[in-house]
Amino acid sequence: MTTTVPTQADIDREMAEAHAAQVASGTVGPHPARNYAPYRSSVLRHPRQPLVPVRDPEAVELGGPVFGLTDVTELDADLTRQYAGEPLGERITVSGRVLDRAGRPVRGQLVEIWQANASGRYAHQRDQHPAPLDPHFGGVGRCLTDDQGGYSFTTVKPGAYPWRNHENAWRPAHIHFSLFGAAFAQRLVTQMYFPGDPLFRHDPILQSVTDDAARERLVARYDHGLSVPETSLGYRWDIVLDGPAATWIEEGR
């Protein structure tokens, strides 16, 4: 049996059709459908059966997520200092605030990030992209939000990378974010993008967010005040957990 690999033109047409269908049905919003057809693996992974009620909610609501062998330290938030050597790539500082729907700071949130290196490759055994690994860059970090809901990471700007969603498919440069609340069940996973990326219009994951304003909220803005002289360029990206201005949640992906 021969499987036809969709071309970029096929994906562009599917994205346009999906957007038109949402507009016609009045369902355009900040969160995409789990079975968004142009994003092939989303169709394969989204739940098809009714959710199973949890008999013991307290067993799920575990108190205080803790990861790693030690407490969260300053070094965890600086991905350029976690190894003995210097990582390759453009140094960047990514900072922002975690806010609730009323704009109030959310304190003490565990914020985790993971990303590809400057060549567009993850330090993960399942990543077979033939780009070089960087022995001085692991691509993961974490921190806790401060009293103003603030977080900050120092890292390198990730590279774009190919993926097999369709012919000549490339992901725009992005950083994955995960936020935990007071329990393991309280988790938000999303992605942050960089301004002006020419791959935006070709990417089914980003384009699955059909609301223009919601999609723009996934793109960080360059902030010269966050740039560190002779060290790194600064990007600001705030995360809103709920409400009309909520950050897109990457559910089931």
Short mmCIF file of C-alpha atoms in Angstrom, two decimals:
data_model
loop_
_atom_site.label_atom_id
_atom_site.label_comp_id
_atom_site.label_asym_id
_atom_site.label_seq_id
_atom_site.Cartn_x
_atom_site.Cartn_y
_atom_site.Cartn_z
CA MET A 1 0.00 0.00 0.00
CA THR A 2 1.41 3.37 -1.03
CA THR A 3 0.88 6.36 1.24
CA THR A 4 0.79 9.75 -0.43
CA VAL A 5 2.70 12.40 1.47
CA PRO A 6 0.75 15.67 1.47
CA THR A 7 2.51 18.66 -0.03
CA GLN A 8 2.68 22.13 1.47
CA ALA A 9 -0.04 23.16 -1.00
CA ASP A 10 -2.26 20.38 0.38
CA ILE A 11 -1.64 21.56 3.94
CA ASP A 12 -2.25 25.20 3.00
CA ARG A 13 -5.59 24.22 1.44
CA GLU A 14 -6.58 22.15 4.49
CA MET A 15 -5.70 25.01 6.85
CA ALA A 16 -7.80 27.43 4.78
CA GLU A 17 -10.74 24.99 4.73
CA ALA A 18 -10.51 24.37 8.48
CA HIS A 19 -10.45 28.08 9.19
CA ALA A 20 -13.40 28.73 6.88
CA ALA A 21 -15.37 25.95 8.59
CA GLN A 22 -14.72 27.42 12.04
CA VAL A 23 -15.72 30.89 10.88
CA ALA A 24 -18.92 29.51 9.36
CA SER A 25 -19.78 27.62 12.55
CA GLY A 26 -18.90 30.54 14.83
CA THR A 27 -16.36 28.47 16.78
CA VAL A 28 -13.23 30.56 16.15
CA GLY A 29 -11.44 30.88 19.48
CA PRO A 30 -8.08 30.77 21.23
CA HIS A 31 -7.91 26.97 21.43
CA PRO A 32 -7.86 24.70 18.35
CA ALA A 33 -9.86 21.54 17.84
CA ARG A 34 -8.05 18.41 18.98
CA ASN A 35 -8.75 16.73 15.64
CA TYR A 36 -7.31 19.57 13.55
CA ALA A 37 -6.75 17.75 10.25
CA PRO A 38 -3.68 19.63 8.89
CA TYR A 39 -1.75 18.66 12.04
CA ARG A 40 -1.55 14.93 11.28
CA SER A 41 -0.48 13.57 14.67
CA SER A 42 -3.21 15.58 16.42
CA VAL A 43 -5.81 13.54 14.52
CA LEU A 44 -4.14 10.32 15.67
CA ARG A 45 -3.72 11.32 19.33
CA HIS A 46 -6.89 13.13 20.35
CA PRO A 47 -9.38 11.22 22.58
CA ARG A 48 -12.23 9.49 20.76
CA GLN A 49 -13.99 7.99 23.78
CA PRO A 50 -15.82 9.77 26.63
CA LEU A 51 -13.61 10.83 29.54
CA VAL A 52 -13.50 8.43 32.48
CA PRO A 53 -14.57 10.02 35.80
CA VAL A 54 -11.96 9.83 38.55
CA ARG A 55 -13.31 7.94 41.57
CA ASP A 56 -10.83 9.43 44.01
CA PRO A 57 -10.07 13.03 43.02
CA GLU A 58 -7.80 13.51 46.04
CA ALA A 59 -5.50 10.78 44.76
CA VAL A 60 -5.05 12.74 41.51
CA GLU A 61 -4.64 16.14 43.17
CA LEU A 62 -1.17 15.45 44.50
CA GLY A 63 0.17 18.37 46.45
CA GLY A 64 3.17 20.32 45.26
CA PRO A 65 4.84 19.07 42.07
CA VAL A 66 8.56 18.52 42.56
CA PHE A 67 10.93 17.45 39.79
CA GLY A 68 14.63 16.74 39.76
CA LEU A 69 16.94 15.57 42.52
CA THR A 70 17.27 18.98 44.17
CA ASP A 71 15.25 22.12 44.84
CA VAL A 72 14.93 24.68 42.08
CA THR A 73 18.11 26.76 41.93
CA GLU A 74 19.31 29.82 40.01
CA LEU A 75 21.39 27.59 37.74
CA ASP A 76 18.24 25.80 36.53
CA ALA A 77 17.05 28.98 34.83
CA ASP A 78 20.33 29.61 32.97
CA LEU A 79 20.61 26.99 30.25
CA THR A 80 23.98 28.39 29.14
CA ARG A 81 25.71 27.51 32.44
CA GLN A 82 24.52 23.97 33.09
CA TYR A 83 27.50 22.32 31.36
CA ALA A 84 31.24 22.89 31.61
CA GLY A 85 31.64 24.37 28.11
CA GLU A 86 29.98 27.22 26.25
CA PRO A 87 26.93 26.32 24.13
CA LEU A 88 26.80 27.48 20.53
CA GLY A 89 24.20 29.96 19.33
CA GLU A 90 22.74 33.39 19.92
CA ARG A 91 22.27 34.10 23.64
CA ILE A 92 18.79 35.30 24.60
CA THR A 93 16.96 36.26 27.78
CA VAL A 94 13.27 35.31 27.90
CA SER A 95 11.29 36.97 30.68
CA GLY A 96 7.67 37.68 31.48
CA ARG A 97 4.91 37.36 34.02
CA VAL A 98 2.36 34.66 34.76
CA LEU A 99 -1.05 36.29 35.30
CA ASP A 100 -4.61 35.21 36.04
CA ARG A 101 -7.61 36.41 34.04
CA ALA A 102 -7.84 39.59 36.13
CA GLY A 103 -4.20 40.49 35.47
CA ARG A 104 -3.06 39.54 38.97
CA PRO A 105 0.36 37.88 39.40
CA VAL A 106 0.43 34.13 40.00
CA ARG A 107 3.16 33.49 42.56
CA GLY A 108 5.19 30.36 43.16
CA GLN A 109 4.39 28.66 39.84
CA LEU A 110 6.82 26.04 38.62
CA VAL A 111 7.74 27.06 35.06
CA GLU A 112 9.63 24.54 32.93
CA ILE A 113 10.97 24.97 29.41
CA TRP A 114 12.48 22.66 26.82
CA GLN A 115 13.78 23.46 23.37
CA ALA A 116 15.99 22.50 20.44
CA ASN A 117 19.55 23.74 20.27
CA ALA A 118 20.76 26.44 17.87
CA SER A 119 20.94 23.85 15.08
CA GLY A 120 17.34 22.77 15.56
CA ARG A 121 17.98 19.48 17.36
CA TYR A 122 16.72 18.27 20.74
CA ALA A 123 19.01 16.44 23.14
CA HIS A 124 16.70 13.43 23.01
CA GLN A 125 17.28 9.93 21.66
CA ARG A 126 14.11 10.05 19.54
CA ASP A 127 15.28 13.14 17.66
CA GLN A 128 16.98 11.81 14.54
CA HIS A 129 17.32 15.16 12.74
CA PRO A 130 20.86 15.06 11.25
CA ALA A 131 21.84 18.38 12.77
CA PRO A 132 24.73 18.51 15.24
CA LEU A 133 24.15 17.95 18.92
CA ASP A 134 25.70 20.47 21.27
CA PRO A 135 27.53 18.72 24.14
CA HIS A 136 27.29 21.94 26.16
CA PHE A 137 23.54 22.43 25.86
CA GLY A 138 20.80 20.25 27.35
CA GLY A 139 17.83 22.37 26.34
CA VAL A 140 15.83 22.18 29.57
CA GLY A 141 15.30 24.64 32.40
CA ARG A 142 12.97 25.58 35.24
CA CYS A 143 12.25 28.33 37.73
CA LEU A 144 9.59 29.51 40.19
CA THR A 145 7.64 32.71 39.62
CA ASP A 146 8.39 35.52 42.07
CA ASP A 147 5.95 37.68 44.05
CA GLN A 148 5.12 39.66 40.91
CA GLY A 149 4.49 36.51 38.90
CA GLY A 150 7.78 37.02 37.08
CA TYR A 151 10.01 34.39 35.50
CA SER A 152 13.25 34.66 33.54
CA PHE A 153 15.45 32.27 31.54
CA THR A 154 18.82 32.68 29.86
CA THR A 155 19.28 30.35 26.91
CA VAL A 156 20.19 30.23 23.21
CA LYS A 157 17.77 30.91 20.40
CA PRO A 158 16.54 27.55 19.06
CA GLY A 159 16.81 26.71 15.39
CA ALA A 160 14.01 25.66 13.07
CA TYR A 161 13.80 21.94 12.35
CA PRO A 162 12.09 19.59 9.87
CA TRP A 163 9.21 17.35 10.90
CA ARG A 164 7.29 14.74 8.94
CA ASN A 165 3.81 16.20 9.02
CA HIS A 166 3.98 16.80 5.26
CA GLU A 167 6.48 17.33 2.45
CA ASN A 168 9.14 19.94 3.27
CA ALA A 169 7.58 20.64 6.67
CA TRP A 170 9.56 22.86 9.06
CA ARG A 171 8.68 24.05 12.55
CA PRO A 172 9.30 27.72 13.34
CA ALA A 173 11.79 28.39 16.13
CA HIS A 174 9.97 27.97 19.44
CA ILE A 175 10.36 27.19 23.13
CA HIS A 176 8.01 24.80 24.93
CA PHE A 177 6.60 26.00 28.27
CA SER A 178 4.98 23.95 31.04
CA LEU A 179 3.39 25.53 34.12
CA PHE A 180 2.29 23.65 37.21
CA GLY A 181 -0.14 24.90 39.82
CA ALA A 182 -0.51 23.48 43.29
CA ALA A 183 -1.04 19.95 41.98
CA PHE A 184 0.09 17.64 39.17
CA ALA A 185 -3.36 17.83 37.57
CA GLN A 186 -3.04 21.61 37.24
CA ARG A 187 -0.79 21.94 34.22
CA LEU A 188 -0.60 24.20 31.16
CA VAL A 189 1.64 23.30 28.22
CA THR A 190 2.18 25.78 25.39
CA GLN A 191 4.78 27.16 22.97
CA MET A 192 6.43 30.55 22.57
CA TYR A 193 7.51 31.81 19.15
CA PHE A 194 9.85 34.57 17.94
CA PRO A 195 8.72 37.65 16.00
CA GLY A 196 8.97 37.84 12.22
CA ASP A 197 9.49 34.14 11.51
CA PRO A 198 8.73 33.38 7.81
CA LEU A 199 7.63 29.85 8.72
CA PHE A 200 4.54 31.00 10.65
CA ARG A 201 2.18 30.81 7.67
CA HIS A 202 3.34 27.28 6.80
CA ASP A 203 3.05 25.76 10.28
CA PRO A 204 -0.16 23.78 11.00
CA ILE A 205 0.41 23.80 14.76
CA LEU A 206 0.52 27.59 15.02
CA GLN A 207 -2.17 28.02 12.36
CA SER A 208 -4.49 25.67 14.26
CA VAL A 209 -5.09 28.69 16.52
CA THR A 210 -7.52 30.37 14.14
CA ASP A 211 -8.18 33.47 16.26
CA ASP A 212 -5.69 36.09 15.06
CA ALA A 213 -5.32 37.83 18.43
CA ALA A 214 -4.79 34.54 20.26
CA ARG A 215 -2.16 33.47 17.73
CA GLU A 216 -0.32 36.78 18.12
CA ARG A 217 -0.19 36.25 21.89
CA LEU A 218 2.00 33.19 21.29
CA VAL A 219 4.73 35.38 19.76
CA ALA A 220 7.19 37.05 22.11
CA ARG A 221 8.22 40.64 21.49
CA TYR A 222 11.75 41.93 21.42
CA ASP A 223 12.42 44.09 24.50
CA HIS A 224 15.66 46.07 24.36
CA GLY A 225 15.40 46.74 28.08
CA LEU A 226 15.73 43.01 28.74
CA SER A 227 18.83 42.69 26.58
CA VAL A 228 22.02 42.28 28.58
CA PRO A 229 24.91 44.35 27.16
CA GLU A 230 27.41 42.19 25.27
CA THR A 231 25.63 39.07 26.49
CA SER A 232 22.09 38.42 25.24
CA LEU A 233 19.08 39.83 23.40
CA GLY A 234 15.86 40.16 25.40
CA TYR A 235 12.37 38.86 24.65
CA ARG A 236 9.27 39.44 26.76
CA TRP A 237 6.41 36.95 26.87
CA ASP A 238 3.58 37.04 29.40
CA ILE A 239 1.40 34.00 30.09
CA VAL A 240 -2.28 34.44 30.98
CA LEU A 241 -3.81 31.35 32.55
CA ASP A 242 -7.52 32.00 31.99
CA GLY A 243 -10.11 34.33 30.52
CA PRO A 244 -10.52 36.08 27.15
CA ALA A 245 -6.78 36.82 26.86
CA ALA A 246 -5.67 33.34 27.89
CA THR A 247 -2.53 31.82 26.36
CA TRP A 248 -3.21 28.91 24.04
CA ILE A 249 -3.10 25.56 25.86
CA GLU A 250 -1.45 22.69 24.00
CA GLU A 251 -3.89 19.94 25.02
CA GLY A 252 -3.52 16.36 23.89
CA ARG A 253 -0.44 17.03 21.75
#
